[in-house]
Amino acid sequence: MNLVKSIAENIENVNERINRAAKMVGRHPDQVSLIVVTKGHPLEIVQAAIEAGATDLGENYVEEALPKIAEFPGGGDLAWHMIGHIQSRKAKPVSGNFSWVQTVDSLKLARRLDRFAGEFARRIPILLECNVSGEETKAGWTAWNELEWHTLAQEISPLLEMENLIPHGLMTMAPFFDQPEKARPYFLRLRQLRDYLAGVFPQHDWKQLSMGMSGDFEIAVQEGATMVRIGTAILGERPKKEG
């Protein structure tokens, strides 16, 4: 089957599943954006995905993403999302190239992104990555204990006043489960955290919740996701690197 056609069918299938999940809980499907994760895929796959209708693309690694962004610049209908952990020394190329940064997980990183965004004369939409599971392998602001959310609010307060970063909500990665239903409490917790922060900082936009991947996105949509990050279910398994 033609590659573009195959990817387009996968996008249609995922969108149908998003629609069903949204309607089950009385949400409008248009409230959910699909981020196609191109991490690990070569340029020809990225091009096929764009031709198949993908408009929001997600990448995890700066070095891998930059050639793709150079080939297919953001702007117009196309947006590149940084969805991987960002080392502070990579803040400059991230600030200069990505349409969205979903993984702001510390004040140190935020200050560097803000500084470089100013140098590029850009204002960057961001999400705050939150660790709602307590897993040590997960990045993000400490957010698994509701009793500590007041401390979290104090920690992020300076970030909300930065001139060149525009907070729009939260992002998380749930633990991996063979049964997607088991991820529900973590998506619920992120939504509850978003509601809490919206109450503390009502002057800011907290509309976006980026959560849910190929194995659990329908549960995430039921719990309020406005962005789902889908790779395998659309592009298939990532090619294995040689060596």
PDB file of C-alpha atoms in Angstrom, residues 69-230:
ATOM      1  CA  ILE A  69      12.412  21.091  11.108  1.00  0.00           C
ATOM      2  CA  ALA A  70      14.872  22.557   8.582  1.00  0.00           C
ATOM      3  CA  GLU A  71      13.275  20.435   5.876  1.00  0.00           C
ATOM      4  CA  PHE A  72       9.707  21.131   6.997  1.00  0.00           C
ATOM      5  CA  PRO A  73       9.682  24.441   8.901  1.00  0.00           C
ATOM      6  CA  GLY A  74       6.867  25.179  11.283  1.00  0.00           C
ATOM      7  CA  GLY A  75       4.444  27.918  10.388  1.00  0.00           C
ATOM      8  CA  GLY A  76       1.143  28.016   8.608  1.00  0.00           C
ATOM      9  CA  ASP A  77      -0.657  24.787   9.437  1.00  0.00           C
ATOM     10  CA  LEU A  78       2.455  22.912  10.614  1.00  0.00           C
ATOM     11  CA  ALA A  79       3.678  22.979  14.232  1.00  0.00           C
ATOM     12  CA  TRP A  80       6.631  21.189  15.821  1.00  0.00           C
ATOM     13  CA  HIS A  81       6.290  20.150  19.473  1.00  0.00           C
ATOM     14  CA  MET A  82       9.227  19.357  21.745  1.00  0.00           C
ATOM     15  CA  ILE A  83       7.935  16.441  23.838  1.00  0.00           C
ATOM     16  CA  GLY A  84      11.196  15.057  25.230  1.00  0.00           C
ATOM     17  CA  HIS A  85      13.353  15.986  28.201  1.00  0.00           C
ATOM     18  CA  ILE A  86      15.436  19.094  27.499  1.00  0.00           C
ATOM     19  CA  GLN A  87      18.961  19.488  28.804  1.00  0.00           C
ATOM     20  CA  SER A  88      19.659  23.083  29.799  1.00  0.00           C
ATOM     21  CA  ARG A  89      22.452  23.344  27.238  1.00  0.00           C
ATOM     22  CA  LYS A  90      19.912  22.548  24.484  1.00  0.00           C
ATOM     23  CA  ALA A  91      17.602  25.412  25.453  1.00  0.00           C
ATOM     24  CA  LYS A  92      18.857  27.725  22.699  1.00  0.00           C
ATOM     25  CA  PRO A  93      18.090  25.492  19.683  1.00  0.00           C
ATOM     26  CA  VAL A  94      14.782  24.484  21.272  1.00  0.00           C
ATOM     27  CA  SER A  95      13.818  28.146  21.704  1.00  0.00           C
ATOM     28  CA  GLY A  96      14.746  28.949  18.145  1.00  0.00           C
ATOM     29  CA  ASN A  97      13.058  26.091  16.333  1.00  0.00           C
ATOM     30  CA  PHE A  98      10.028  24.557  18.047  1.00  0.00           C
ATOM     31  CA  SER A  99       6.472  25.860  17.815  1.00  0.00           C
ATOM     32  CA  TRP A 100       5.562  24.411  21.228  1.00  0.00           C
ATOM     33  CA  VAL A 101       7.622  23.207  24.194  1.00  0.00           C
ATOM     34  CA  GLN A 102       5.634  20.653  26.185  1.00  0.00           C
ATOM     35  CA  THR A 103       8.354  19.599  28.633  1.00  0.00           C
ATOM     36  CA  VAL A 104       9.239  22.594  30.795  1.00  0.00           C
ATOM     37  CA  ASP A 105      10.125  20.860  34.053  1.00  0.00           C
ATOM     38  CA  SER A 106      12.196  23.344  36.095  1.00  0.00           C
ATOM     39  CA  LEU A 107      12.727  27.039  36.713  1.00  0.00           C
ATOM     40  CA  LYS A 108      16.319  26.714  35.515  1.00  0.00           C
ATOM     41  CA  LEU A 109      15.169  25.424  32.135  1.00  0.00           C
ATOM     42  CA  ALA A 110      12.353  27.977  31.930  1.00  0.00           C
ATOM     43  CA  ARG A 111      14.745  30.863  32.544  1.00  0.00           C
ATOM     44  CA  ARG A 112      17.054  29.690  29.781  1.00  0.00           C
ATOM     45  CA  LEU A 113      14.200  29.147  27.339  1.00  0.00           C
ATOM     46  CA  ASP A 114      12.825  32.583  28.189  1.00  0.00           C
ATOM     47  CA  ARG A 115      16.208  34.220  27.691  1.00  0.00           C
ATOM     48  CA  PHE A 116      16.861  32.631  24.311  1.00  0.00           C
ATOM     49  CA  ALA A 117      13.296  33.139  23.130  1.00  0.00           C
ATOM     50  CA  GLY A 118      13.824  36.838  23.809  1.00  0.00           C
ATOM     51  CA  GLU A 119      17.015  36.805  21.751  1.00  0.00           C
ATOM     52  CA  PHE A 120      15.078  35.213  18.886  1.00  0.00           C
ATOM     53  CA  ALA A 121      12.213  37.704  19.374  1.00  0.00           C
ATOM     54  CA  ARG A 122       9.829  34.805  19.916  1.00  0.00           C
ATOM     55  CA  ARG A 123       7.071  34.090  22.428  1.00  0.00           C
ATOM     56  CA  ILE A 124       6.773  30.342  22.866  1.00  0.00           C
ATOM     57  CA  PRO A 125       3.664  28.420  23.967  1.00  0.00           C
ATOM     58  CA  ILE A 126       4.677  25.973  26.688  1.00  0.00           C
ATOM     59  CA  LEU A 127       3.261  23.236  28.892  1.00  0.00           C
ATOM     60  CA  LEU A 128       4.560  22.320  32.327  1.00  0.00           C
ATOM     61  CA  GLU A 129       5.603  18.677  32.503  1.00  0.00           C
ATOM     62  CA  CYS A 130       4.362  17.130  35.744  1.00  0.00           C
ATOM     63  CA  ASN A 131       5.288  13.838  37.371  1.00  0.00           C
ATOM     64  CA  VAL A 132       1.983  12.599  38.761  1.00  0.00           C
ATOM     65  CA  SER A 133       3.078   8.990  39.297  1.00  0.00           C
ATOM     66  CA  GLY A 134       6.121   9.340  41.539  1.00  0.00           C
ATOM     67  CA  GLU A 135       8.246   7.211  39.226  1.00  0.00           C
ATOM     68  CA  GLU A 136      11.903   8.130  39.602  1.00  0.00           C
ATOM     69  CA  THR A 137      12.489   7.573  35.885  1.00  0.00           C
ATOM     70  CA  LYS A 138       9.945  10.254  34.974  1.00  0.00           C
ATOM     71  CA  ALA A 139      10.902  13.896  34.539  1.00  0.00           C
ATOM     72  CA  GLY A 140       8.630  16.720  35.582  1.00  0.00           C
ATOM     73  CA  TRP A 141       7.562  18.895  38.477  1.00  0.00           C
ATOM     74  CA  THR A 142       6.834  16.859  41.611  1.00  0.00           C
ATOM     75  CA  ALA A 143       3.050  16.532  41.537  1.00  0.00           C
ATOM     76  CA  TRP A 144       1.962  13.095  42.757  1.00  0.00           C
ATOM     77  CA  ASN A 145       1.021  14.228  46.277  1.00  0.00           C
ATOM     78  CA  GLU A 146      -2.005  16.521  46.352  1.00  0.00           C
ATOM     79  CA  LEU A 147      -0.955  17.779  49.790  1.00  0.00           C
ATOM     80  CA  GLU A 148       2.127  19.328  48.173  1.00  0.00           C
ATOM     81  CA  TRP A 149       0.348  21.127  45.350  1.00  0.00           C
ATOM     82  CA  HIS A 150       0.474  24.411  47.244  1.00  0.00           C
ATOM     83  CA  THR A 151       4.272  24.124  47.247  1.00  0.00           C
ATOM     84  CA  LEU A 152       4.248  23.374  43.541  1.00  0.00           C
ATOM     85  CA  ALA A 153       2.159  26.487  42.923  1.00  0.00           C
ATOM     86  CA  GLN A 154       4.742  28.591  44.755  1.00  0.00           C
ATOM     87  CA  GLU A 155       7.555  27.002  42.755  1.00  0.00           C
ATOM     88  CA  ILE A 156       6.028  27.720  39.366  1.00  0.00           C
ATOM     89  CA  SER A 157       4.839  31.224  40.193  1.00  0.00           C
ATOM     90  CA  PRO A 158       7.996  32.991  38.853  1.00  0.00           C
ATOM     91  CA  LEU A 159       7.706  31.044  35.595  1.00  0.00           C
ATOM     92  CA  LEU A 160       4.239  32.418  34.958  1.00  0.00           C
ATOM     93  CA  GLU A 161       5.627  35.960  34.833  1.00  0.00           C
ATOM     94  CA  MET A 162       8.321  35.317  32.213  1.00  0.00           C
ATOM     95  CA  GLU A 163       7.896  37.572  29.189  1.00  0.00           C
ATOM     96  CA  ASN A 164       8.674  35.149  26.387  1.00  0.00           C
ATOM     97  CA  LEU A 165       7.052  31.918  27.594  1.00  0.00           C
ATOM     98  CA  ILE A 166       3.284  31.535  27.371  1.00  0.00           C
ATOM     99  CA  PRO A 167       1.949  28.768  29.662  1.00  0.00           C
ATOM    100  CA  HIS A 168      -1.084  26.948  28.272  1.00  0.00           C
ATOM    101  CA  GLY A 169      -1.442  23.964  30.599  1.00  0.00           C
ATOM    102  CA  LEU A 170       0.152  20.715  31.688  1.00  0.00           C
ATOM    103  CA  MET A 171       1.732  17.582  30.227  1.00  0.00           C
ATOM    104  CA  THR A 172       2.456  14.142  31.697  1.00  0.00           C
ATOM    105  CA  MET A 173       3.454  10.589  30.877  1.00  0.00           C
ATOM    106  CA  ALA A 174       1.493   7.901  32.689  1.00  0.00           C
ATOM    107  CA  PRO A 175       3.210   4.663  33.726  1.00  0.00           C
ATOM    108  CA  PHE A 176       3.053   1.927  31.122  1.00  0.00           C
ATOM    109  CA  PHE A 177       0.397  -0.721  31.723  1.00  0.00           C
ATOM    110  CA  ASP A 178      -0.734  -3.691  29.667  1.00  0.00           C
ATOM    111  CA  GLN A 179      -4.269  -2.658  30.623  1.00  0.00           C
ATOM    112  CA  PRO A 180      -4.831   0.989  29.598  1.00  0.00           C
ATOM    113  CA  GLU A 181      -7.574   1.433  32.204  1.00  0.00           C
ATOM    114  CA  LYS A 182      -4.883   1.347  34.913  1.00  0.00           C
ATOM    115  CA  ALA A 183      -3.519   4.652  33.587  1.00  0.00           C
ATOM    116  CA  ARG A 184      -6.781   6.457  34.342  1.00  0.00           C
ATOM    117  CA  PRO A 185      -5.901   7.629  37.897  1.00  0.00           C
ATOM    118  CA  TYR A 186      -2.805   9.413  36.583  1.00  0.00           C
ATOM    119  CA  PHE A 187      -4.701  11.248  33.863  1.00  0.00           C
ATOM    120  CA  LEU A 188      -7.371  12.162  36.394  1.00  0.00           C
ATOM    121  CA  ARG A 189      -4.699  13.496  38.751  1.00  0.00           C
ATOM    122  CA  LEU A 190      -3.241  15.749  36.048  1.00  0.00           C
ATOM    123  CA  ARG A 191      -6.699  17.128  35.285  1.00  0.00           C
ATOM    124  CA  GLN A 192      -7.310  17.770  38.982  1.00  0.00           C
ATOM    125  CA  LEU A 193      -3.927  19.493  39.248  1.00  0.00           C
ATOM    126  CA  ARG A 194      -4.811  21.661  36.265  1.00  0.00           C
ATOM    127  CA  ASP A 195      -8.084  22.642  37.940  1.00  0.00           C
ATOM    128  CA  TYR A 196      -6.229  23.437  41.157  1.00  0.00           C
ATOM    129  CA  LEU A 197      -3.669  25.656  39.395  1.00  0.00           C
ATOM    130  CA  ALA A 198      -6.426  27.376  37.425  1.00  0.00           C
ATOM    131  CA  GLY A 199      -7.987  28.296  40.757  1.00  0.00           C
ATOM    132  CA  VAL A 200      -4.707  29.626  42.158  1.00  0.00           C
ATOM    133  CA  PHE A 201      -3.681  31.464  38.973  1.00  0.00           C
ATOM    134  CA  PRO A 202      -6.956  32.300  37.199  1.00  0.00           C
ATOM    135  CA  GLN A 203      -5.306  35.002  35.100  1.00  0.00           C
ATOM    136  CA  HIS A 204      -3.377  32.373  33.146  1.00  0.00           C
ATOM    137  CA  ASP A 205      -4.489  29.872  30.497  1.00  0.00           C
ATOM    138  CA  TRP A 206      -4.607  26.249  31.729  1.00  0.00           C
ATOM    139  CA  LYS A 207      -6.758  24.835  28.955  1.00  0.00           C
ATOM    140  CA  GLN A 208      -4.307  22.308  27.511  1.00  0.00           C
ATOM    141  CA  LEU A 209      -3.722  18.820  28.921  1.00  0.00           C
ATOM    142  CA  SER A 210      -1.197  16.815  26.899  1.00  0.00           C
ATOM    143  CA  MET A 211      -1.528  13.193  27.975  1.00  0.00           C
ATOM    144  CA  GLY A 212      -2.066   9.818  26.393  1.00  0.00           C
ATOM    145  CA  MET A 213      -0.029   7.852  23.860  1.00  0.00           C
ATOM    146  CA  SER A 214      -0.682   4.957  21.477  1.00  0.00           C
ATOM    147  CA  GLY A 215      -1.520   2.470  24.227  1.00  0.00           C
ATOM    148  CA  ASP A 216      -3.760   4.592  26.446  1.00  0.00           C
ATOM    149  CA  PHE A 217      -4.941   7.697  24.596  1.00  0.00           C
ATOM    150  CA  GLU A 218      -8.629   6.793  24.702  1.00  0.00           C
ATOM    151  CA  ILE A 219      -8.546   6.741  28.518  1.00  0.00           C
ATOM    152  CA  ALA A 220      -6.687  10.066  28.448  1.00  0.00           C
ATOM    153  CA  VAL A 221      -9.360  11.609  26.225  1.00  0.00           C
ATOM    154  CA  GLN A 222     -12.067  10.418  28.598  1.00  0.00           C
ATOM    155  CA  GLU A 223     -10.199  12.146  31.428  1.00  0.00           C
ATOM    156  CA  GLY A 224      -9.839  15.470  29.628  1.00  0.00           C
ATOM    157  CA  ALA A 225      -6.823  15.306  27.312  1.00  0.00           C
ATOM    158  CA  THR A 226      -6.720  18.134  24.782  1.00  0.00           C
ATOM    159  CA  MET A 227      -3.553  16.808  23.114  1.00  0.00           C
ATOM    160  CA  VAL A 228      -2.627  13.161  22.584  1.00  0.00           C
ATOM    161  CA  ARG A 229       0.843  12.142  21.415  1.00  0.00           C
ATOM    162  CA  ILE A 230       0.634   9.206  19.017  1.00  0.00           C
TER     163      ILE A 230
END
